[in-house]
Coordinates of C-alpha atoms and ligand atoms in Angstrom, one line a residue:
M1 CA -41.9 -26.5 148.0
Y2 CA -43.3 -29.3 145.8
D3 CA -42.7 -30.8 142.4
G4 CA -46.1 -29.9 141.2
I5 CA -49.2 -28.7 142.4
I6 CA -52.6 -29.4 141.1
L7 CA -55.6 -27.0 141.4
G8 CA -59.2 -28.8 142.1
A9 CA -59.2 -32.3 143.7
G10 CA -61.9 -33.6 140.9
H11 CA -61.4 -37.3 139.9
N12 CA -59.1 -36.6 137.0
S13 CA -57.1 -34.4 139.3
L14 CA -56.7 -37.3 141.8
V15 CA -55.9 -40.0 139.3
L16 CA -53.0 -37.5 137.8
Q17 CA -51.6 -37.0 141.6
A18 CA -51.9 -40.8 142.4
Y19 CA -49.6 -41.8 139.1
L20 CA -47.0 -38.9 140.0
C21 CA -46.9 -39.7 143.5
K22 CA -46.2 -43.2 142.5
A23 CA -43.6 -42.1 140.8
G24 CA -41.9 -40.4 143.7
L25 CA -42.8 -36.9 142.9
K26 CA -44.2 -34.6 145.9
V27 CA -47.4 -33.5 144.8
L28 CA -50.1 -31.0 146.6
C29 CA -53.4 -30.8 145.3
L30 CA -55.6 -27.6 146.3
E31 CA -59.4 -27.9 146.5
R32 CA -61.9 -25.4 147.6
R33 CA -64.3 -27.6 148.8
D34 CA -64.1 -29.3 152.4
T35 CA -64.0 -32.9 150.5
A36 CA -61.7 -34.0 147.9
G37 CA -63.6 -36.0 144.7
G38 CA -65.3 -33.4 142.5
G39 CA -68.4 -35.3 141.0
L40 CA -67.8 -38.0 143.0
T41 CA -70.3 -36.6 145.6
T42 CA -72.3 -38.9 148.0
V43 CA -74.3 -36.7 150.5
E44 CA -75.9 -37.5 153.4
D45 CA -79.5 -35.8 153.9
P46 CA -78.9 -33.5 156.8
K47 CA -82.4 -34.0 157.9
H48 CA -82.2 -37.9 157.6
P49 CA -79.3 -39.1 158.8
G50 CA -78.4 -42.3 156.9
F51 CA -80.1 -41.4 153.6
L52 CA -77.3 -41.3 151.0
H53 CA -77.6 -39.5 147.6
N54 CA -75.1 -39.2 144.7
T55 CA -76.2 -35.7 144.0
H56 CA -73.6 -35.6 140.6
S57 CA -72.5 -38.7 139.1
F58 CA -74.0 -42.3 139.6
Y59 CA -73.6 -44.3 136.5
H60 CA -69.9 -44.7 135.9
R61 CA -69.5 -46.7 132.7
A62 CA -67.1 -49.7 132.6
L63 CA -65.3 -48.1 135.1
N64 CA -63.5 -50.9 136.6
R65 CA -62.1 -51.8 133.3
M66 CA -60.2 -48.2 133.3
P67 CA -56.5 -48.9 133.3
W68 CA -56.0 -46.3 136.5
Y69 CA -58.6 -48.1 138.4
K70 CA -56.0 -51.2 137.8
D71 CA -52.9 -49.8 138.0
L72 CA -53.7 -47.6 141.4
E73 CA -55.2 -51.0 142.9
L74 CA -58.3 -48.9 143.6
E75 CA -59.8 -52.4 145.1
R76 CA -57.1 -52.8 147.5
H77 CA -58.3 -48.9 148.4
G78 CA -61.8 -49.9 148.9
A79 CA -63.5 -49.5 145.8
V80 CA -66.1 -52.1 144.6
Y81 CA -68.3 -51.7 141.6
I82 CA -71.8 -53.4 140.9
E83 CA -73.0 -54.1 137.3
P84 CA -76.4 -55.2 137.3
D85 CA -77.1 -57.3 134.5
F86 CA -80.6 -55.5 133.6
N87 CA -78.5 -52.1 132.7
V88 CA -81.4 -49.9 131.3
A89 CA -84.9 -49.7 130.5
L90 CA -86.9 -47.6 128.6
L91 CA -90.9 -47.9 129.8
L92 CA -93.5 -46.7 127.5
N93 CA -96.9 -45.4 128.5
N94 CA -98.3 -48.6 127.1
G95 CA -96.3 -51.1 129.7
E96 CA -93.8 -52.1 127.0
S97 CA -90.1 -51.6 127.2
L98 CA -87.0 -51.2 125.4
E99 CA -84.0 -52.9 127.3
W100 CA -80.5 -53.1 127.6
W101 CA -78.4 -56.0 129.2
T102 CA -75.0 -56.6 129.5
R103 CA -75.9 -60.1 128.1
F104 CA -76.2 -58.9 124.3
E105 CA -78.6 -61.7 123.4
N106 CA -81.0 -60.1 125.5
T107 CA -80.9 -56.7 124.2
V108 CA -81.3 -58.0 120.3
A109 CA -84.3 -59.7 121.9
S110 CA -85.9 -56.6 123.4
F111 CA -85.0 -54.8 119.7
A112 CA -86.9 -57.4 118.0
R113 CA -89.9 -57.2 119.9
F114 CA -90.3 -53.8 118.0
S115 CA -88.3 -54.4 115.0
K116 CA -86.6 -57.5 113.5
K117 CA -84.9 -55.3 111.2
D118 CA -83.5 -53.1 114.0
A119 CA -82.7 -56.0 115.9
Q120 CA -80.5 -57.5 112.7
A121 CA -79.1 -54.0 112.5
L122 CA -78.0 -53.9 116.1
R123 CA -75.8 -57.1 115.4
D124 CA -74.6 -55.9 112.6
W125 CA -73.3 -52.6 113.6
R126 CA -71.9 -54.2 116.8
E127 CA -69.9 -56.4 114.9
R128 CA -68.7 -53.9 112.3
F129 CA -67.5 -51.8 115.1
L130 CA -66.3 -54.0 117.5
P131 CA -62.6 -53.8 116.3
I132 CA -63.0 -49.9 115.5
V133 CA -63.6 -49.9 119.1
D134 CA -60.7 -52.1 120.2
K135 CA -58.4 -50.8 117.8
I136 CA -59.1 -47.1 117.1
L137 CA -61.5 -45.6 119.8
I138 CA -60.6 -46.9 123.2
P139 CA -56.8 -46.5 122.7
E140 CA -57.4 -43.0 121.2
S141 CA -59.5 -42.0 124.5
Q142 CA -56.8 -43.4 126.5
S143 CA -53.6 -41.6 125.4
P144 CA -53.0 -37.5 124.2
P145 CA -54.6 -37.1 120.9
V146 CA -53.0 -37.2 117.5
P147 CA -53.5 -34.2 115.2
D148 CA -56.5 -34.1 112.8
E149 CA -54.6 -34.3 109.5
Q150 CA -52.2 -37.1 110.6
R151 CA -55.1 -39.1 112.0
R152 CA -57.5 -39.1 109.1
K153 CA -54.4 -39.8 106.8
L154 CA -53.4 -43.0 108.7
L155 CA -57.2 -43.8 109.3
E156 CA -57.6 -43.9 105.7
K157 CA -55.0 -46.3 105.0
S158 CA -57.1 -49.1 106.2
Q159 CA -60.3 -50.5 105.7
E160 CA -61.6 -50.0 109.4
G161 CA -60.1 -46.3 109.8
R162 CA -62.3 -45.4 106.2
F163 CA -65.3 -46.9 108.1
L164 CA -64.9 -44.8 111.1
L165 CA -64.4 -41.5 109.0
E166 CA -67.4 -42.5 106.6
T167 CA -69.6 -43.3 109.8
S168 CA -68.2 -40.4 111.4
A169 CA -69.2 -37.6 109.0
L170 CA -73.1 -38.2 109.9
S171 CA -74.6 -36.7 112.9
P172 CA -76.3 -39.1 115.7
L173 CA -79.6 -37.9 114.2
E174 CA -78.6 -38.9 110.6
F175 CA -77.2 -42.2 111.7
V176 CA -80.1 -43.3 113.5
L177 CA -82.7 -42.2 110.9
Q178 CA -80.7 -44.1 108.0
E179 CA -80.0 -47.2 110.0
F180 CA -82.8 -48.1 112.5
E181 CA -86.6 -47.5 111.4
H182 CA -88.5 -48.0 114.8
P183 CA -89.1 -44.7 116.4
V184 CA -88.9 -46.0 119.9
I185 CA -85.6 -47.7 118.9
Q186 CA -84.2 -44.4 117.3
A187 CA -85.5 -42.4 120.6
G188 CA -83.8 -44.8 123.1
L189 CA -80.3 -44.8 120.8
L190 CA -80.2 -40.9 120.6
F191 CA -81.1 -41.0 124.2
F192 CA -77.7 -42.7 125.0
N193 CA -76.0 -40.2 122.7
G194 CA -77.3 -37.3 124.6
L195 CA -76.3 -39.3 128.0
R196 CA -72.7 -39.0 127.0
E197 CA -73.4 -34.7 125.9
V198 CA -73.3 -35.2 122.4
D199 CA -75.1 -32.9 120.6
L200 CA -77.6 -34.9 118.2
R201 CA -77.5 -32.5 115.3
C202 CA -73.7 -32.0 115.4
K203 CA -72.1 -34.0 112.2
G204 CA -68.6 -35.6 112.8
F205 CA -70.4 -37.6 115.8
G206 CA -72.0 -40.3 113.4
H207 CA -70.0 -43.1 114.9
H208 CA -70.7 -42.2 118.4
I209 CA -73.8 -44.5 118.5
A210 CA -72.4 -47.6 116.9
A211 CA -69.4 -47.4 119.2
L212 CA -72.0 -47.2 122.1
L213 CA -73.6 -50.3 120.5
A214 CA -70.6 -52.1 120.4
S215 CA -68.9 -51.4 123.3
S216 CA -69.1 -53.9 126.2
G217 CA -68.6 -51.6 128.9
K218 CA -72.1 -50.9 130.8
A219 CA -73.1 -48.6 133.4
Q220 CA -71.6 -49.5 137.0
M221 CA -72.4 -48.0 140.3
C222 CA -70.0 -47.6 143.4
K223 CA -70.7 -49.5 146.3
G224 CA -71.5 -47.1 149.2
G225 CA -72.0 -44.3 146.8
S226 CA -69.6 -42.7 144.1
A227 CA -68.0 -40.8 147.0
A228 CA -66.3 -44.5 147.9
L229 CA -64.2 -44.2 144.7
A230 CA -63.0 -41.0 145.5
Q231 CA -62.2 -42.0 149.1
A232 CA -60.4 -45.0 147.4
L233 CA -58.5 -42.5 145.1
V234 CA -57.5 -40.2 148.2
S235 CA -56.1 -43.4 149.7
A236 CA -54.0 -43.9 147.0
V237 CA -52.7 -41.0 146.9
I238 CA -52.1 -40.6 150.5
E239 CA -50.3 -43.6 150.7
N240 CA -48.0 -42.7 147.9
G241 CA -46.9 -39.7 149.9
G242 CA -49.3 -37.1 148.2
E243 CA -50.9 -34.3 149.9
I244 CA -54.6 -33.0 149.4
R245 CA -55.4 -29.5 151.0
L246 CA -59.2 -28.9 151.3
K247 CA -61.0 -25.4 151.6
S248 CA -57.7 -24.2 149.9
E249 CA -58.9 -22.0 147.2
P250 CA -55.9 -21.0 144.4
K251 CA -56.3 -17.3 143.7
R252 CA -53.0 -17.0 141.2
I253 CA -50.8 -19.0 139.4
L254 CA -47.5 -17.6 140.0
I255 CA -45.2 -17.2 137.1
K256 CA -41.6 -16.5 136.9
N257 CA -39.5 -16.2 133.7
E258 CA -41.9 -17.3 131.6
K259 CA -42.7 -20.4 133.6
A260 CA -45.4 -21.5 136.1
V261 CA -43.5 -22.0 139.5
G262 CA -46.0 -21.6 142.0
V263 CA -49.5 -20.8 143.5
E264 CA -51.0 -18.2 146.1
T265 CA -54.4 -18.9 147.6
A266 CA -57.2 -16.8 148.6
A267 CA -56.1 -17.3 152.2
G268 CA -52.8 -15.7 151.2
E269 CA -50.6 -18.5 151.7
F270 CA -47.8 -19.5 148.8
F271 CA -46.8 -22.8 147.6
E272 CA -43.8 -23.2 145.2
A273 CA -43.6 -25.8 142.3
R274 CA -39.9 -27.3 141.2
H275 CA -41.7 -28.7 138.0
F276 CA -45.3 -28.0 137.2
I277 CA -48.7 -26.3 137.8
C278 CA -51.5 -28.5 136.7
S279 CA -55.2 -27.0 136.6
G280 CA -58.3 -29.5 136.8
L281 CA -60.2 -26.6 136.7
N282 CA -61.9 -25.2 133.3
P283 CA -60.1 -22.9 130.7
H284 CA -62.0 -19.5 132.0
Q285 CA -60.8 -20.3 135.5
T286 CA -57.2 -21.3 134.9
F287 CA -56.1 -18.4 131.8
L288 CA -58.7 -15.6 132.9
E289 CA -59.6 -15.8 136.5
L290 CA -56.1 -17.3 137.7
M291 CA -53.6 -15.5 136.0
N292 CA -52.6 -11.8 135.5
E293 CA -53.8 -10.6 131.9
E294 CA -50.4 -9.6 131.1
D295 CA -48.9 -13.3 131.6
V296 CA -51.7 -14.6 129.1
P297 CA -50.9 -13.4 125.2
K298 CA -53.5 -11.9 123.4
G299 CA -54.4 -14.7 120.9
W300 CA -54.5 -17.0 123.9
R301 CA -57.1 -15.0 125.9
E302 CA -59.2 -14.9 122.5
K303 CA -59.3 -18.6 122.4
V304 CA -60.4 -19.1 125.9
K305 CA -63.1 -16.6 125.6
N306 CA -64.4 -18.4 122.7
F307 CA -64.3 -21.8 124.8
R308 CA -68.1 -22.7 125.2
Y309 CA -70.0 -24.4 127.4
N310 CA -72.6 -27.2 126.3
L311 CA -76.1 -26.0 126.2
I312 CA -77.7 -29.4 126.8
G313 CA -74.7 -30.5 129.6
P314 CA -77.0 -29.0 132.6
L315 CA -79.0 -31.5 134.8
F316 CA -81.7 -30.9 137.1
G317 CA -82.1 -33.7 139.8
L318 CA -85.2 -34.9 141.9
N319 CA -83.8 -36.9 144.6
L320 CA -86.4 -39.2 147.2
N321 CA -86.1 -40.5 150.7
L322 CA -88.5 -43.7 150.6
H323 CA -89.8 -46.5 152.9
A324 CA -90.0 -49.0 149.8
P325 CA -88.7 -48.8 146.5
P326 CA -90.6 -47.8 143.0
K327 CA -92.9 -50.4 142.1
Y328 CA -93.7 -49.9 138.2
T329 CA -96.9 -51.1 136.9
A330 CA -95.1 -52.3 133.8
A331 CA -93.6 -55.0 136.4
E332 CA -96.6 -57.0 136.8
K333 CA -96.3 -58.2 133.5
N334 CA -92.2 -58.1 133.6
P335 CA -90.8 -58.3 137.0
D336 CA -87.3 -57.5 135.9
L337 CA -88.1 -54.1 135.5
D338 CA -88.1 -53.4 139.2
R339 CA -84.4 -54.4 139.2
A340 CA -83.1 -52.4 135.9
L341 CA -80.1 -49.9 137.0
M342 CA -81.4 -47.1 134.8
V343 CA -84.9 -46.5 134.4
I344 CA -86.3 -43.9 131.3
L345 CA -89.5 -42.4 131.6
G346 CA -91.4 -39.9 129.4
L347 CA -89.6 -40.9 126.1
E348 CA -91.9 -42.1 123.2
H349 CA -90.7 -40.9 120.0
I350 CA -87.9 -39.5 118.4
R351 CA -89.9 -36.6 117.6
Q352 CA -89.6 -35.2 121.2
Y353 CA -85.9 -34.2 120.6
P354 CA -86.2 -31.5 118.2
E355 CA -88.7 -29.9 120.7
I356 CA -86.6 -30.6 123.9
V357 CA -83.2 -28.9 122.0
H358 CA -85.7 -26.0 121.3
H359 CA -86.6 -25.6 124.7
H360 CA -82.9 -25.7 125.8
E361 CA -82.3 -23.0 123.2
R362 CA -85.2 -20.4 124.4
G363 CA -84.3 -21.5 128.3
T364 CA -87.9 -22.9 128.9
I365 CA -88.9 -26.3 130.1
P366 CA -89.8 -29.0 127.9
P367 CA -92.1 -31.9 128.5
T368 CA -90.3 -34.2 130.9
V369 CA -88.2 -37.0 129.7
M370 CA -86.0 -38.3 132.9
W371 CA -83.8 -41.6 134.0
G372 CA -82.7 -42.4 137.2
S373 CA -82.5 -45.3 139.7
C374 CA -83.1 -46.5 142.9
P375 CA -79.4 -47.3 144.2
T376 CA -80.7 -49.1 147.3
V377 CA -82.1 -51.9 145.2
F378 CA -78.2 -52.9 144.6
D379 CA -76.8 -51.3 147.7
G380 CA -78.4 -51.2 150.9
S381 CA -75.6 -49.4 152.3
Q382 CA -76.9 -46.0 150.8
A383 CA -79.8 -46.0 153.3
P384 CA -80.8 -46.9 156.5
A385 CA -81.9 -50.7 157.0
G386 CA -85.1 -51.3 155.1
K387 CA -85.3 -48.1 153.7
H388 CA -84.7 -46.6 150.3
T389 CA -83.0 -43.7 148.1
A390 CA -83.8 -42.7 144.3
F391 CA -83.5 -40.1 141.9
M392 CA -84.7 -38.7 138.5
W393 CA -82.5 -36.3 136.2
E394 CA -83.6 -34.7 133.0
K395 CA -82.0 -32.4 131.1
L396 CA -83.2 -28.9 131.7
P397 CA -81.5 -25.5 130.4
Y398 CA -79.6 -23.4 132.7
H399 CA -80.8 -20.2 131.8
L400 CA -84.3 -20.6 132.8
N401 CA -86.3 -17.8 131.3
G402 CA -83.3 -15.7 130.6
D403 CA -82.0 -16.3 134.1
P404 CA -80.3 -19.0 136.0
K405 CA -81.5 -17.5 139.2
N406 CA -85.1 -18.3 138.2
W407 CA -84.2 -21.6 139.4
D408 CA -84.5 -21.1 143.1
N409 CA -88.2 -20.2 143.0
A410 CA -89.0 -22.8 140.2
K411 CA -87.2 -25.8 141.3
D412 CA -89.4 -27.5 143.8
V413 CA -92.1 -26.9 141.4
H414 CA -90.4 -28.5 138.5
G415 CA -89.4 -31.2 141.2
K416 CA -93.5 -32.2 142.1
N417 CA -93.9 -32.2 137.9
M418 CA -91.2 -35.0 137.9
L419 CA -92.8 -36.9 140.8
A420 CA -96.2 -36.6 139.1
L421 CA -94.7 -38.7 135.9
W422 CA -92.8 -40.8 138.1
T423 CA -96.0 -41.6 140.1
K424 CA -97.9 -42.4 137.1
H425 CA -95.4 -45.2 135.9
A426 CA -94.7 -46.2 139.6
P427 CA -98.2 -45.4 141.7
N428 CA -96.8 -46.8 145.1
L429 CA -94.7 -43.8 145.3
E430 CA -97.5 -41.9 146.2
H431 CA -97.4 -43.4 149.7
E432 CA -93.8 -44.3 150.2
I433 CA -92.1 -40.5 150.1
I434 CA -90.2 -39.7 153.6
D435 CA -88.9 -36.6 152.0
W436 CA -87.3 -35.1 148.6
F437 CA -85.5 -32.2 147.6
T438 CA -84.2 -30.9 144.0
R439 CA -80.9 -29.5 142.6
S440 CA -80.9 -27.4 139.4
A441 CA -78.3 -26.4 137.4
L442 CA -77.6 -23.5 139.0
D443 CA -76.8 -25.9 142.3
T444 CA -74.2 -27.7 140.3
E445 CA -72.3 -24.3 139.2
R446 CA -72.5 -23.1 142.8
T447 CA -71.1 -25.9 143.7
F448 CA -68.5 -26.7 141.3
P449 CA -67.5 -23.4 139.6
N450 CA -65.7 -25.4 136.9
M451 CA -69.2 -26.8 135.7
K452 CA -69.8 -23.3 134.4
E453 CA -73.8 -23.1 133.7
G454 CA -74.1 -26.2 134.9
D455 CA -72.2 -27.8 132.2
L456 CA -71.3 -31.4 133.5
L457 CA -69.2 -32.0 130.4
V458 CA -67.4 -28.9 131.4
G459 CA -67.2 -27.6 127.5
T460 CA -69.1 -28.8 124.5
F461 CA -68.2 -31.2 122.0
T462 CA -68.8 -28.7 119.5
N463 CA -67.4 -25.5 118.3
G464 CA -64.4 -27.9 117.3
Q465 CA -63.8 -28.5 120.9
I466 CA -62.9 -32.3 120.6
G467 CA -59.7 -34.4 120.4
Y468 CA -56.6 -32.5 119.5
H469 CA -58.2 -29.3 119.6
R470 CA -60.0 -30.1 122.9
P471 CA -60.0 -27.4 124.9
F472 CA -58.9 -25.0 122.0
P473 CA -56.0 -25.2 119.5
G474 CA -52.8 -25.0 120.9
A475 CA -53.8 -26.8 124.4
G476 CA -54.6 -30.0 123.2
H477 CA -51.8 -31.5 124.5
Y478 CA -52.9 -31.0 128.4
R479 CA -50.0 -27.9 128.1
G480 CA -50.5 -24.6 128.7
H481 CA -48.6 -21.3 126.9
I482 CA -45.8 -21.5 129.2
K483 CA -43.5 -24.0 130.5
G484 CA -44.4 -25.9 133.7
L485 CA -48.6 -25.2 133.2
Y486 CA -50.9 -28.4 132.1
L487 CA -54.3 -29.2 132.1
C488 CA -56.0 -32.0 133.5
G489 CA -59.8 -31.7 133.9
S490 CA -62.8 -32.7 131.6
S491 CA -62.1 -29.7 129.6
S492 CA -59.1 -31.6 128.0
H493 CA -59.6 -34.7 125.6
P494 CA -61.4 -37.0 125.8
G495 CA -63.8 -34.8 127.8
G496 CA -66.1 -35.0 131.1
N497 CA -67.9 -37.9 133.1
I498 CA -66.3 -40.0 135.1
T499 CA -63.6 -41.6 132.9
G500 CA -60.7 -40.5 134.3
L501 CA -58.9 -40.4 131.4
P502 CA -58.2 -36.5 131.0
G503 CA -55.8 -36.9 134.1
Y504 CA -54.5 -40.1 133.1
N505 CA -53.5 -38.7 129.7
C506 CA -52.1 -36.0 131.6
A507 CA -50.3 -38.0 133.6
Q508 CA -48.5 -39.7 130.5
V509 CA -47.8 -36.2 129.0
I510 CA -46.4 -34.9 132.4
S511 CA -44.0 -38.0 133.1
S512 CA -42.7 -37.8 129.5
D513 CA -41.7 -34.0 129.7
L514 CA -40.1 -34.8 133.3
N515 CA -38.2 -38.1 131.7
I516 CA -40.0 -40.0 134.4
H517 CA -40.3 -43.9 133.7
A518 CA -44.0 -44.7 133.4
P519 CA -43.8 -48.4 132.7
W520 CA -47.8 -48.3 133.2
A521 CA -47.9 -45.9 130.2
P522 CA -50.0 -47.3 127.3
E523 CA -48.8 -47.7 123.9
P524 CA -49.5 -44.0 122.2
A525 CA -52.3 -43.7 119.9
L526 CA -50.4 -43.0 117.0
E527 CA -48.6 -46.6 117.2
H528 CA -52.1 -47.9 117.1
L529 CA -53.2 -46.0 114.2
K530 CA -49.9 -46.7 112.3
K531 CA -50.6 -50.7 112.8
L532 CA -54.2 -50.9 111.3
R533 CA -54.1 -53.1 108.6
R534 CA -54.6 -51.8 104.6
Ligands
LIG1 C1 -76.0 -33.7 138.1 C2 -75.0 -34.8 137.6 C3 -75.3 -35.8 137.7 C4 -73.6 -36.3 136.9 N1 -74.0 -37.6 136.5 C5 -73.0 -38.4 135.9 C6 -73.2 -39.7 135.9 O1 -73.7 -40.4 136.0 N2 -72.1 -40.3 135.1 C7 -71.1 -39.8 134.9 O2 -69.9 -40.3 134.2 N3 -70.5 -38.4 134.8 C8 -71.9 -37.4 135.5 N4 -71.7 -36.2 135.9 C9 -70.6 -35.8 135.2 C10 -69.3 -35.8 135.8 O3 -69.7 -35.6 137.6 C11 -68.5 -34.8 135.6 O4 -68.1 -34.8 134.4 C12 -66.8 -35.2 136.4 O5 -67.2 -34.9 137.8 C13 -65.8 -34.2 136.0 O6 -64.7 -34.6 136.6 P1 -63.4 -33.8 136.8 O7 -62.4 -34.3 137.7 O8 -62.8 -33.3 135.4 O9 -63.9 -32.2 137.6 P2 -64.7 -32.3 138.7 O10 -65.3 -33.6 139.0 O11 -66.0 -31.4 138.3 O12 -64.2 -31.7 140.2 C14 -63.4 -30.3 140.0 C15 -62.9 -30.0 141.4 O13 -62.3 -28.8 140.7 C16 -63.1 -28.0 142.5 N5 -62.9 -26.6 142.0 C17 -63.5 -26.0 141.2 N6 -63.1 -24.8 141.5 C18 -62.3 -24.6 142.2 C19 -61.0 -23.5 142.4 N7 -61.6 -22.4 142.0 N8 -60.3 -24.0 143.3 C20 -60.0 -25.2 143.5 N9 -61.1 -26.1 143.3 C21 -62.0 -25.5 142.6 C22 -64.1 -28.5 142.6 O14 -64.5 -28.2 143.7 C23 -64.2 -29.9 142.6 O15 -63.4 -30.7 143.2 C24 -73.0 -35.8 136.3 C25 -73.0 -34.7 136.5 C26 -73.5 -34.0 137.3 C27 -73.6 -32.4 137.7

């Protein structure tokens, strides 16, 4: 008998579990794989010991500033974050580069080399959006969402709120075309929007790029690989008495008197829960696969069936073991380029986006735009002494030519094409490669069935699936349709990627429902919105 049971040991589940265990609850987490951490995966190449690859997440945005990172004392549990000052370089065919630095003035200078007007627009938007990010967007992401109508009414009362609503009304594409003039800058800004899995055509997201411009949170990497963060989270869970069962796949959520009371596993074990069952999985798994049809009302089942995954969510990965890091030709003029945390290749013009989207819709491979890193330039522990690992990712459709299984034959051919583009920019790769492998969106889904159709966001942001209506109306408060059933995965607000916030927000809801004292809980988003000055 446990106080609660969590399904899936992704980072959101572990964040939730650690908070509740710290509060004194006895909580079990069931995970189907042999490791905890979900997308916080670092694998050792089985053919080449010592070469580590972060096959799922690598860039962790402003991770060490997350409230749970501090509350759970993850540095004491072994996590160390690195944030190279030169954050991102978009390398162009002509050897020029558009750059993003932690030091804002360096980014402005890079923008100015393309367009003085755009450099000024960058400054202006950052200034206008800084208070919006601090007073509205960050508090909203770090607590359960406020109902749409109530939110709108509160936002309309303040100048900052009205400006946010006005900017949001645009799509990211409209925002960029309206506010910036240079096609490379427009392309670079939309790239970041895509990196956060937002559809560039989607109205309601016009504020997204402005928020990214204003945010001081840059890409970071975890020393030792992404799995080191998972290990720190596991350590926090264990220290507080939590239990994680690996290779343990739930088969059914047990319900008694309209309350979730336990879990039966595929191996035939039964676990009971006094207070709650919380799913870190997607809505299809939670409500359709793990629950009997008669236990889920028809209307709720329909909403689950309508839950959509992200067309531009899947990533294709090319991973290299190297004798030496890539040496970019462009670095001969600008040596900093060999030390950028993220390098983007193949993106030259904003015109490429409609083409890429079109290919995704048709299930075909677009001309390559890819981005990646050489982690070992910043952290030698991820390869044997003197050796290196590097990777590139590309957004490619899950249904390749109508069938995801086509990836099994096509993936290495495509990997070679990516390598050809990479070598064009970094010719030394031709003789530095020890070995390589690829991973397709189908491989992602096989590893993590919750990332259905390879969707790393675990549910698109379109189809109304945002904020109070994520994953769907009625379930936006991390609660299921019956007592004691909760959701804490990326299908809940604020969505996917390594933020830990769905788990953090769910911990606030469960603590409140169980009357658990939670001194760590932030002021609710509603209170922040009420405080906005007219
Ligand atoms: C190729 C790739 C690159 C990425 N890069 C980045 C990046 O650089 N930065 C970033 O922020 N994000 C990145 N992501 C996205 C990020 O990994 C996910 O959004 C994040 O891991 C979701 O976290 P989660 O806790 O919700 O669930 P997950 O991390 O998906 O964890 C879910 C857990 O549930 C388990 N599970 C699934 N089904 C069952 C079941 N039936 N029973 C029991 N357990 C189950 C899984 O094994 C897994 O451990 C990337 C993803 C991919 C695929």
